[in-house]
XYZ file of C-alpha atoms in Angstrom:
572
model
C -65.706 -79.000 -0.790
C -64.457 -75.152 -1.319
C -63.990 -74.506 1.910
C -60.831 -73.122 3.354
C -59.911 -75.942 6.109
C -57.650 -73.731 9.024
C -55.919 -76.265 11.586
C -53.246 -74.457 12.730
C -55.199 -71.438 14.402
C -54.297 -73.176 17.335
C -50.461 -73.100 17.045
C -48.991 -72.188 20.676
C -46.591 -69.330 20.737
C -43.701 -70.238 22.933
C -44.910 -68.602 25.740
C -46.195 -69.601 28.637
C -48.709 -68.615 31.750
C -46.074 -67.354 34.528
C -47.851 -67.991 37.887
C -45.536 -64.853 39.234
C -47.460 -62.370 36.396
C -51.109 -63.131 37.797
C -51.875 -60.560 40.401
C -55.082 -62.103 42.343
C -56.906 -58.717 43.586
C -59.377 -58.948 46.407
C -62.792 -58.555 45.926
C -62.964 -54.994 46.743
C -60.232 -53.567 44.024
C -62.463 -52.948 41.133
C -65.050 -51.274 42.717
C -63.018 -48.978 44.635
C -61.059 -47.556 41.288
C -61.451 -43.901 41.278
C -63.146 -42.707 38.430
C -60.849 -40.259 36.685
C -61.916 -37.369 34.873
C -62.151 -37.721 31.371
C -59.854 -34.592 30.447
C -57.055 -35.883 32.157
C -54.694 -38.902 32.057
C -53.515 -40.053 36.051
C -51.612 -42.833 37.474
C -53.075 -45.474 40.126
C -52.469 -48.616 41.511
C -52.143 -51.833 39.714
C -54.907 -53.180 41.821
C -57.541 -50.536 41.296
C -58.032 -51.342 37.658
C -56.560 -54.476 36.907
C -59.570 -56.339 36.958
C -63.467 -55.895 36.315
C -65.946 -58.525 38.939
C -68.972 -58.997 36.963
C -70.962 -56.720 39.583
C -69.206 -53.918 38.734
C -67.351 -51.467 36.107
C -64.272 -49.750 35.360
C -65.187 -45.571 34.860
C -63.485 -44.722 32.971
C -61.950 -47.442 30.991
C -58.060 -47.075 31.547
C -54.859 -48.103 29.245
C -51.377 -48.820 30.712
C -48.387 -46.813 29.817
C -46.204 -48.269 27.085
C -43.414 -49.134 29.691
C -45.573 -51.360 31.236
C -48.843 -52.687 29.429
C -48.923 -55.744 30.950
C -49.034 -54.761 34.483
C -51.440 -51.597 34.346
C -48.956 -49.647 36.313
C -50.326 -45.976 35.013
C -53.139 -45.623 33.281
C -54.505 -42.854 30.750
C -58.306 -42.245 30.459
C -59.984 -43.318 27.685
C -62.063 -39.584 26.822
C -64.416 -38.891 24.044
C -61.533 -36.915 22.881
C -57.784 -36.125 23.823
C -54.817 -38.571 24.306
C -54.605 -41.938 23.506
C -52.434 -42.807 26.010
C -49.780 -41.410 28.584
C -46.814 -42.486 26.302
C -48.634 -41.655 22.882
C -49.429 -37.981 24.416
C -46.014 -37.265 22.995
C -45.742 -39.263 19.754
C -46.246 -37.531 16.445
C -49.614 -38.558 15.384
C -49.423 -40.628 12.105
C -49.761 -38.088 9.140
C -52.684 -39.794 7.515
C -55.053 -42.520 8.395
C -55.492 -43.642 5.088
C -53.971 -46.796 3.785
C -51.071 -45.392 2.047
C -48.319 -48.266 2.859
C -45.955 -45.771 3.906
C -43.752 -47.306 6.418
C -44.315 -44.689 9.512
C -48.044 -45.013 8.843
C -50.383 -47.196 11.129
C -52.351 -49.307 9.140
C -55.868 -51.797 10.547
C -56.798 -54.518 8.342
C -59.053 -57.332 8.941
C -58.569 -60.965 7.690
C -60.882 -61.914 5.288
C -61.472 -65.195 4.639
C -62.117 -66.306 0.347
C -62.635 -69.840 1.154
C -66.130 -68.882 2.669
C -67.108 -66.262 0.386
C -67.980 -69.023 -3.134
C -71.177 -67.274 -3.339
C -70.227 -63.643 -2.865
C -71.313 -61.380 -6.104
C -68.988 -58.176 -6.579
C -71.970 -55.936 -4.866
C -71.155 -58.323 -1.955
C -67.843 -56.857 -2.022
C -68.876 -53.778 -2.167
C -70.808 -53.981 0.771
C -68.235 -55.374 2.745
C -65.705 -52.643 1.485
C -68.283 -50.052 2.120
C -68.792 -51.499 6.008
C -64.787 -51.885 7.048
C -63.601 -48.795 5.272
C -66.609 -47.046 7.668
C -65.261 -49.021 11.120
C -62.064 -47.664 10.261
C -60.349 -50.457 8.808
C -58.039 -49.688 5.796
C -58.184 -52.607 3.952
C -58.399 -56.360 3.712
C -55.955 -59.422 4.250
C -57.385 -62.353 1.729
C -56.499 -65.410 2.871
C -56.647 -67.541 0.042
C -56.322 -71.182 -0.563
C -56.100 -73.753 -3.452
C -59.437 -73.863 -4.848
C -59.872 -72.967 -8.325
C -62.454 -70.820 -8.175
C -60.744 -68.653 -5.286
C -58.853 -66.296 -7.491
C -61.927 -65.188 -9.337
C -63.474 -64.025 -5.895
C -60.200 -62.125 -5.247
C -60.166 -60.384 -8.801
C -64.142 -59.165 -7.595
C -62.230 -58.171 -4.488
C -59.857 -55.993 -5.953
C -62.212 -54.781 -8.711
C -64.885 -53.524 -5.478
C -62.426 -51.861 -3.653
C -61.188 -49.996 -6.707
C -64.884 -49.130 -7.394
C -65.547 -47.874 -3.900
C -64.042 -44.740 -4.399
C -62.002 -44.894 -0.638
C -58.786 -46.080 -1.281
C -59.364 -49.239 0.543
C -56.621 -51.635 0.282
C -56.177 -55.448 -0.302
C -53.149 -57.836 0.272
C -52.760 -61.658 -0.141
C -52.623 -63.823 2.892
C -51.332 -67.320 1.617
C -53.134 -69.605 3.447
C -50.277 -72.334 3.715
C -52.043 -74.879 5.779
C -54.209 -76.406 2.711
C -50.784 -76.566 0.500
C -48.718 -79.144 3.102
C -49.624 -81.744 -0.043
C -48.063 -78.834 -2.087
C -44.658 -78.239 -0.804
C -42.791 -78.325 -4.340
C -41.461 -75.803 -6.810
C -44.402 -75.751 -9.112
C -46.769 -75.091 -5.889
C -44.045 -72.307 -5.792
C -44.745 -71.046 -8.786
C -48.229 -70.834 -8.141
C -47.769 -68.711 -5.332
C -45.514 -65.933 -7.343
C -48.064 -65.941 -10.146
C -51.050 -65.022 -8.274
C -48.727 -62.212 -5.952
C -48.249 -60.979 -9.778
C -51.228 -60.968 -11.022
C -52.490 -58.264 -8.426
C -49.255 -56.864 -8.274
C -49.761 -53.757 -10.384
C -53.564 -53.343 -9.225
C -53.782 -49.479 -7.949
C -55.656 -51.251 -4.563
C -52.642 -53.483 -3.914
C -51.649 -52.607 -0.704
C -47.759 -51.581 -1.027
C -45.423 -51.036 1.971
C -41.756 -49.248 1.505
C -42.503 -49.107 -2.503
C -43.425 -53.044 -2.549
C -45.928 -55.181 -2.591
C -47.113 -56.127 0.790
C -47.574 -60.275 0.914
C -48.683 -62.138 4.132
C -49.452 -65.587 5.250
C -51.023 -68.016 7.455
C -48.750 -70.325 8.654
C -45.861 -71.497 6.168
C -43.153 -72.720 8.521
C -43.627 -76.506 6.839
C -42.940 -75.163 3.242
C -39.754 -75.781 1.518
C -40.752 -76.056 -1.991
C -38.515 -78.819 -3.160
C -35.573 -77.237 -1.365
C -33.360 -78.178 1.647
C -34.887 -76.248 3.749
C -37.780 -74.220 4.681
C -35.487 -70.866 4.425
C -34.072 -72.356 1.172
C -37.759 -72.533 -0.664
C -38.946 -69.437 0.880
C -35.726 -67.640 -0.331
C -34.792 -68.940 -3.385
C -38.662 -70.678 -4.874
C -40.019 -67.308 -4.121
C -38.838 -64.013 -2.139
C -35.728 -63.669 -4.395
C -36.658 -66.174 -7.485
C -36.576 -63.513 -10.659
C -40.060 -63.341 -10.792
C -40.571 -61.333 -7.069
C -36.622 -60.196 -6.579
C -37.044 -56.484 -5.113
C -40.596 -56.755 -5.560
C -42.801 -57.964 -2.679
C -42.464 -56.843 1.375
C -42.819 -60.392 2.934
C -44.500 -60.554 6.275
C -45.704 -64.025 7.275
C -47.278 -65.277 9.927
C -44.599 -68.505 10.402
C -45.871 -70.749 13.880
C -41.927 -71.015 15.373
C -40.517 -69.945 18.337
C -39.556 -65.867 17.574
C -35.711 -67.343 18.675
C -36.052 -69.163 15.163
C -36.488 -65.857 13.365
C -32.997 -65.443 12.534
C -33.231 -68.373 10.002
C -35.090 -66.636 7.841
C -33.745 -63.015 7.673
C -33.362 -63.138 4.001
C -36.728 -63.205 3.303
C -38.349 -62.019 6.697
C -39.361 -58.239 5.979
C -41.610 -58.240 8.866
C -43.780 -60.707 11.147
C -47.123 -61.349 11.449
C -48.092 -62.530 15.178
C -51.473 -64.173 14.363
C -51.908 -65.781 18.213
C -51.127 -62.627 19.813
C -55.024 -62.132 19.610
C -55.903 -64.091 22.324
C -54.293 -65.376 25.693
C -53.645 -69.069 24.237
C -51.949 -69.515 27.060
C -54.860 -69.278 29.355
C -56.421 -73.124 29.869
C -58.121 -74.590 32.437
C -55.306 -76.483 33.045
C -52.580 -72.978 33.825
C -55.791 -72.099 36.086
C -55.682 -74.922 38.151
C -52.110 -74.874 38.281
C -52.568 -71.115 39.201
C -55.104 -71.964 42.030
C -52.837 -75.409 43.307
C -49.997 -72.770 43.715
C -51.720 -70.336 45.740
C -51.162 -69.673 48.931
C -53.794 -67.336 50.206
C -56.049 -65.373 47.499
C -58.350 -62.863 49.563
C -61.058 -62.989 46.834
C -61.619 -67.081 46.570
C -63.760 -69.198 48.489
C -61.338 -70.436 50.434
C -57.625 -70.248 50.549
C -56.080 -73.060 48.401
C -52.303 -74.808 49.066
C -50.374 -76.365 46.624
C -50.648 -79.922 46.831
C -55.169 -79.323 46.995
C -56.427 -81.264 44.195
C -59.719 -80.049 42.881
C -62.947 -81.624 41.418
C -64.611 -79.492 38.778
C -67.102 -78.274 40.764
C -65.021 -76.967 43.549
C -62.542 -75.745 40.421
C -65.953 -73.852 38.973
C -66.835 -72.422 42.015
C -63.382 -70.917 42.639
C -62.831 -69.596 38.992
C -64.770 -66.525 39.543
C -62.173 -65.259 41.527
C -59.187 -66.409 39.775
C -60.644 -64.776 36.168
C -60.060 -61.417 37.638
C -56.729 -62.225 38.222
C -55.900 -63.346 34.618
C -57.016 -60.114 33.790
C -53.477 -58.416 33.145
C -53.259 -61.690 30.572
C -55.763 -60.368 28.469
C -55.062 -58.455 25.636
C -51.585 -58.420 26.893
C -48.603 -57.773 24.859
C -46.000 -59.958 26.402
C -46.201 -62.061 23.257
C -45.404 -59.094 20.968
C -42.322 -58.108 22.955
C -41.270 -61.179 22.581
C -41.606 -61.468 18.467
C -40.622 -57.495 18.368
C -37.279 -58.538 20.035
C -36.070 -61.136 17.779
C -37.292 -59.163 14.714
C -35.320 -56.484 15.727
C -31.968 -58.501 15.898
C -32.364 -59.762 13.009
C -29.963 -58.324 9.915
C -29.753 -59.265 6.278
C -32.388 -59.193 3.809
C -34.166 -56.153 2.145
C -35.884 -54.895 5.086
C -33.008 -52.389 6.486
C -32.437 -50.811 3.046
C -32.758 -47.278 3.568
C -33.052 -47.547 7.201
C -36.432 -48.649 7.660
C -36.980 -51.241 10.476
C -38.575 -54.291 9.734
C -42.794 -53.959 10.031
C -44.427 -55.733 13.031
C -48.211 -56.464 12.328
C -49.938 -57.488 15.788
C -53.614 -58.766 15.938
C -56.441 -58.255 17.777
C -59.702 -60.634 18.189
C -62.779 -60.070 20.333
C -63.865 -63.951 20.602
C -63.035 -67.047 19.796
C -65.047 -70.732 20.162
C -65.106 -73.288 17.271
C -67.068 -76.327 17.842
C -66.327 -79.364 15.371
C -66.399 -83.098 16.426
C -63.915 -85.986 14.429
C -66.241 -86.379 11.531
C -65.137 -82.759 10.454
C -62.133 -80.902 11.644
C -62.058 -82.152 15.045
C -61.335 -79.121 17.337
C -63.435 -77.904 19.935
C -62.139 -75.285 22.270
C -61.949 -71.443 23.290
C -59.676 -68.768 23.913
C -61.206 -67.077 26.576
C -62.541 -63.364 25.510
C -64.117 -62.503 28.850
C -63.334 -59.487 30.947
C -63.382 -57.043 27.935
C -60.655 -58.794 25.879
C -61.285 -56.625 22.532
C -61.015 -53.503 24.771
C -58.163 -54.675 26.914
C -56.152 -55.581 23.768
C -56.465 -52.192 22.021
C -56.359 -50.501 24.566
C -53.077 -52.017 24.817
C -51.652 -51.836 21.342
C -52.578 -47.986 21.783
C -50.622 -47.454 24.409
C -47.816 -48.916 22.295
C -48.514 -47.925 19.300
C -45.039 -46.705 18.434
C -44.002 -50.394 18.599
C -46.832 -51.449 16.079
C -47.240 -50.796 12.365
C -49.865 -52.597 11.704
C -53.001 -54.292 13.223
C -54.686 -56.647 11.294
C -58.087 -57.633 12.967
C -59.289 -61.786 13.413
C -61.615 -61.536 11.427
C -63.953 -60.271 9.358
C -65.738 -63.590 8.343
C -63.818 -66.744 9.638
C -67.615 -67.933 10.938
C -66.023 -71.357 12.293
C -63.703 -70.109 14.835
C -66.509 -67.598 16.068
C -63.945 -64.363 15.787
C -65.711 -62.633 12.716
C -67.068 -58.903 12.865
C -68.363 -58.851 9.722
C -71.828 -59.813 8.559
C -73.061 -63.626 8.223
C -73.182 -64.019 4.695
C -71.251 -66.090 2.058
C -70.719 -70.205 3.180
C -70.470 -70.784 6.016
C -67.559 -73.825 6.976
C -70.282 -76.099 8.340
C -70.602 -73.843 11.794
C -74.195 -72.690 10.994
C -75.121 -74.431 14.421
C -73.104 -71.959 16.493
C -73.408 -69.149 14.191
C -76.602 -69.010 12.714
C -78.614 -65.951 14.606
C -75.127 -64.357 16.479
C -74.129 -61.085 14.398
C -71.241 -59.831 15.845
C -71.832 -56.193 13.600
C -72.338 -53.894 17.002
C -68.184 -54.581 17.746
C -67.685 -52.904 14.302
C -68.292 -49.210 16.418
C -65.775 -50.110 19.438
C -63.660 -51.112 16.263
C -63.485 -47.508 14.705
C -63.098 -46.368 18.178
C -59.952 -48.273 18.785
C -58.565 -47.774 15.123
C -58.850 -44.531 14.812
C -57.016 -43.748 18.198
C -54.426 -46.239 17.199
C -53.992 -44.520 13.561
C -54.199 -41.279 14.970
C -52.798 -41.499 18.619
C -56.078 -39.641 19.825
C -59.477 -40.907 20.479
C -62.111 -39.815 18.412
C -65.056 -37.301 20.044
C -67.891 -39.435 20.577
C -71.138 -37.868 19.030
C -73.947 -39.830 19.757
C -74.158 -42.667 22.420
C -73.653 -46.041 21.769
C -74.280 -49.254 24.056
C -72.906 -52.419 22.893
C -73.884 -55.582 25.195
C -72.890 -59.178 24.445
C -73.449 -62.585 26.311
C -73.417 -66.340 25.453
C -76.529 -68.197 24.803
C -76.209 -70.840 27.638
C -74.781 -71.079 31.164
C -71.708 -72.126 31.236
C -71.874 -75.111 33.029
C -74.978 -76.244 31.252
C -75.001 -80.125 30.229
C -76.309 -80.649 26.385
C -77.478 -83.511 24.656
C -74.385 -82.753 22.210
C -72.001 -85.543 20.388
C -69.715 -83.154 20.349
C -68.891 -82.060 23.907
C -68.296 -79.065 25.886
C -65.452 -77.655 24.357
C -62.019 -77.193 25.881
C -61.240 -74.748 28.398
C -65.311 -74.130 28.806
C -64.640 -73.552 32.671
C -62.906 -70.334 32.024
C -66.124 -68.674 30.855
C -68.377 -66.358 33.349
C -71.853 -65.872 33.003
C -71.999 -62.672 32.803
C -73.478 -59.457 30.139
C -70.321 -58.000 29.131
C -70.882 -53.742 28.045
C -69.549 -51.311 26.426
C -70.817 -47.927 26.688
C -69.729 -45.520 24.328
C -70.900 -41.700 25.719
C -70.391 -38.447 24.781
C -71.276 -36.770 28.062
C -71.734 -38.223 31.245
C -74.671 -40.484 31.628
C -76.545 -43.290 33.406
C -76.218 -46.703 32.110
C -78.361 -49.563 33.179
C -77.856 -53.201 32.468
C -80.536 -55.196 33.929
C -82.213 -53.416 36.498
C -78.320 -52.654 37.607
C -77.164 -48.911 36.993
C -73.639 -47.068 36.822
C -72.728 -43.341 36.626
C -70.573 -43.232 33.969
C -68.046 -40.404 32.654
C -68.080 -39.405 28.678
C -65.815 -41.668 27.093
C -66.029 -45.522 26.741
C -66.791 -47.176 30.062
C -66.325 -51.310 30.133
C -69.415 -52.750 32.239
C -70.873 -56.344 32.936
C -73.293 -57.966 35.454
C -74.166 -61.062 36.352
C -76.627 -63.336 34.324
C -78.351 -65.846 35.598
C -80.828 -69.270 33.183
C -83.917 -67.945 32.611
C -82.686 -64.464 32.477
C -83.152 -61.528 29.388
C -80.589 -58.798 28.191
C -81.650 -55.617 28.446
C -79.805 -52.212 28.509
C -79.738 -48.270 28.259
C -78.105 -44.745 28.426
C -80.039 -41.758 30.131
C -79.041 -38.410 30.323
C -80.945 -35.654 32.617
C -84.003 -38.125 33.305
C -84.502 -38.801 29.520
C -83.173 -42.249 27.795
C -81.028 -41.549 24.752
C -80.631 -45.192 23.587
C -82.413 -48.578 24.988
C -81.701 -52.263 23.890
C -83.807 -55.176 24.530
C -83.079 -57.894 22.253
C -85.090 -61.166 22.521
C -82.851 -63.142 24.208
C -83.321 -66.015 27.009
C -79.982 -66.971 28.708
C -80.653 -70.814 28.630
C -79.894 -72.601 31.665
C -80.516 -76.446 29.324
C -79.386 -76.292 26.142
C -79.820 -78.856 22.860
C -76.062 -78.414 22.356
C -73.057 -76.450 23.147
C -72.739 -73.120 21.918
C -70.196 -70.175 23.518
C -70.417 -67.971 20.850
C -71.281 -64.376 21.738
C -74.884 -62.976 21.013
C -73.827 -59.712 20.571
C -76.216 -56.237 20.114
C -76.299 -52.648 20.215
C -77.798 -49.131 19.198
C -76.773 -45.519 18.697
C -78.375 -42.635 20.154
C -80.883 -40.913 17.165
């Protein structure tokens, strides 16, 4: 089989869900925010935009301040043009947005993934360069694997984007998880050959003068050495063949305290989990609700020795998603990883001054659904309340802590993350995938990247809606071998929305409508079985874009499936 296997997506970081960093807001704290005019940047309270109930939105969508972009202690509007953010008001805006590999330069690239692309022609490339270098990504990581046939699809890959005319970049991302049966020198070798082969290639992406190299997981590797540093160091970073050529930036699964065994070859880190809140399970959420001692917006008030059934548990997690909120998108994990990278010395990285390069991630979903006879995981990260928004909203505020964003992903069609189109081969997830195009996120994406490229949000032209929703309820029972995957109770029912304006307007998500300012608003509603999707934006009487897919919210379904059926349409 030629597909790429990944098993180690679901490596934990070491941190974990603090009860103390959950802020439970009553009921009434969303929909009292004060909408703040879209010119301006203010400050409020924690509480009035922490969290979005499903009944209600956030106008305008807010971002914390860098000092504090876990806790939303100031926020900065989100406009159809001006600042992105209080703290990068008064950064230097990066001098290009183009994928030059200069260190100082804010780079997006999204993870592609060769082991489901067999098929793919080089006008399939092109497409796909065509598409991302449009939604304002700069270039592609190619995670790439052991099959034989995978290096011709990355040769296509280079030979599109050097066609395309856009100066759309490509780096390997070693996917290290299919070589654990591979750990020796000549495995090595492999490895150095292929980085070389692509080296000179005028759409390699290069960072400080160097070749930029990633990869997925790694931490296991020690090539016939000692150790893992040992093989790393001496089988590759520094063996003749890459000495002084390559800027190495893997994505290693260890505790960031572990960091400072590999500063020799460590130019930068890759924090692949920082996507999602991994942290989030039904099991920190009960622990959450045990602990509490009063929470205004639950059912009832819960002590800490109440054990809960799942339906009680079900009934009360409405509440208790709105205060994970701060959780999402947060960047407690990068401070964390940007910490012990910066302590680190040794190595290459420092010559000339330059710090090492941090490359955070950002995800809008993620659900994978195999039983044993395949690759046995079933589970989600949950992407409710806005994640996608809430995380880039959050790198943007930091931005001058990031160098790079690299986007999961453009077409890993197993995990349920991918913002690409459906084509290539699939991993055996047709079941869950099949009929779910996730395309509409690419126009939030260009929204975000440009704003974190640029440190201002682009003017928005012509309006945009972008509504997305899973297929089933979520406590639906199936006829499914499988099961419902892990951490399933975590998931609202709910139309998430984003509307993307650019002048104030009426919004209306099934039958419910919002005043909203120019700028990107974040809206949902409740969905009930039986119940359609069905959106649009009006300005002075007159509707400038409506969406009505055919979709049934099913309230029985054949089997489990929490991917997102996401749509949307510009304005004419």
């Amino acid at each position: 089989m030629h597909h790429q296997k990944r098993t180690a997506c679901s490596v934990p970081t070491a941190t974990a869900v603090r009860a103390a960093s959950v802020s439970l807001p009553s009921a009434t704290d969303a929909s009292s925010a004060a909408s703040v005019p879209s010119s301006s940047a203010a400050s409020a309270p924690a509480s009035s935009t922490a969290s979005i109930p499903v009944s209600s939105a956030v106008n305008p969508s807010s971002v914390p301040s860098s000092s504090a972009a876990s806790s939303a202690s100031s926020v900065a509007t989100l406009a159809s043009s001006g600042s992105a953010s209080s703290s990068a008001a008064s950064a230097a805006p990066s001098a290009s947005s183009t994928a030059s590999g200069n260190t100082g330069d804010k780079l997006v690239v999204a993870h592609h993934m060769i082991g489901n692309v067999y098929p793919y022609t080089l006008e399939n490339w092109a497409e796909d360069v065509s598409m991302a270098s449009a939604s304002g990504i700069d270039g592609f990581a190619l995670n790439m694997g052991t099959d034989e046939w995978q290096p011709a699809r990355v040769a296509d890959a280079y030979q599109a984007a050097q066609e395309s005319g856009t100066n759309f970049k490509l780096f390997l991302s070693l996917d290290m998880t299919c070589r654990l049966a591979l750990r020796s020198a000549d495995n090595a070798a492999k490895l150095r050959a292929i980085v070389n082969q692509f080296a000179d290639h005028p759409n390699q992406l290069m960072y400080d003068n160097r070749v930029f190299v990633s990869t997925f997981s790694g931490e296991k590797c020690n090539f016939g050495q000692g150790s893992v540093a040992d093989g790393w160091k001496s089988q590759f970073y520094q063996h003749a063949d890459l000495a002084g050529k390559i800027y190495f930036v893997p994505s290693f699964f260890v505790d960031p305290a572990q960091f400072s065994q590999f500063a020799d070859i460590m130019d930068g880190d890759f924090n692949w989990n920082s996507a999602w809140p991994i942290d989030v399970t039904t099991q920190s959420a009960k622990s959450l609700l045990s602990s509490a001692k009063s929470v205004s917006n639950l059912a009832a008030s819960v002590s800490g020795n109440v054990t809960l059934d799942g339906t009680s548990f079900t009934s009360l997690l409405g509440g208790l998603s709105n205060g994970l909120g701060p959780l999402l998108g947060s960047t407690d994990t990068d401070e964390k990883h940007l910490q012990s990278l910066s302590s680190l010395t040794g190595g290459n990285a420092k010559r000339d001054g330059q710090k090492r390069a941090y490359m955070a991630s950002a995800s809008p979903w993620f659900f994978t659904h195999y039983g044993a006879d395949t690759f046995n995981k079933n589970f989600i990260y949950l992407a409710d309340q806005h994640l996608y928004s809430n995380r880039w909203e959050n790198l943007i505020s930091s931005r001058d802590s990031f160098d790079i964003v690299q986007l999961l992903t453009w077409n890993d069609y197993g995990e349920s993350h991918y913002i690409g189109p459906i084509k290539g081969d699939q991993p055996k997830s047709n079941a869950w995938v099949d009929g779910f195009n996730h395309t509409a996120w690419l126009d939030m994406t260009q929204y975000y990247a440009t704003a974190f490229k640029t440190g201002s949000f682009p003017a928005i032209e012509k309006d945009k809606l972008i509504m997305w929703a899973r297929p089933h309820v979520a406590s639906a029972t199936a006829s499914d071998a499988v099961g419902k995957p892990t951490n399933f109770e975590l998931t609202e029912d709910a139309v998430w929305a984003v509307a993307m304006t650019s002048a104030p307007a009426t919004v209306t998500l099934n039958g419910q409508t919002f005043d909203v300012p120019a700028g990107l608003t974040k809206l949902a509603v409740p969905l009930s079985a039986g119940e359609g999707m069905a959106g649009s934006i009006a300005r002075d009487g007159t509707n400038t874009v409506e969406l009505n897919p055919e979709f049934t919210f099913e309230g029985s379904p054949k089997t489990y499936n929490y991917n997102a059926f996401v749509v949307g349409a510009t304005a004419a």
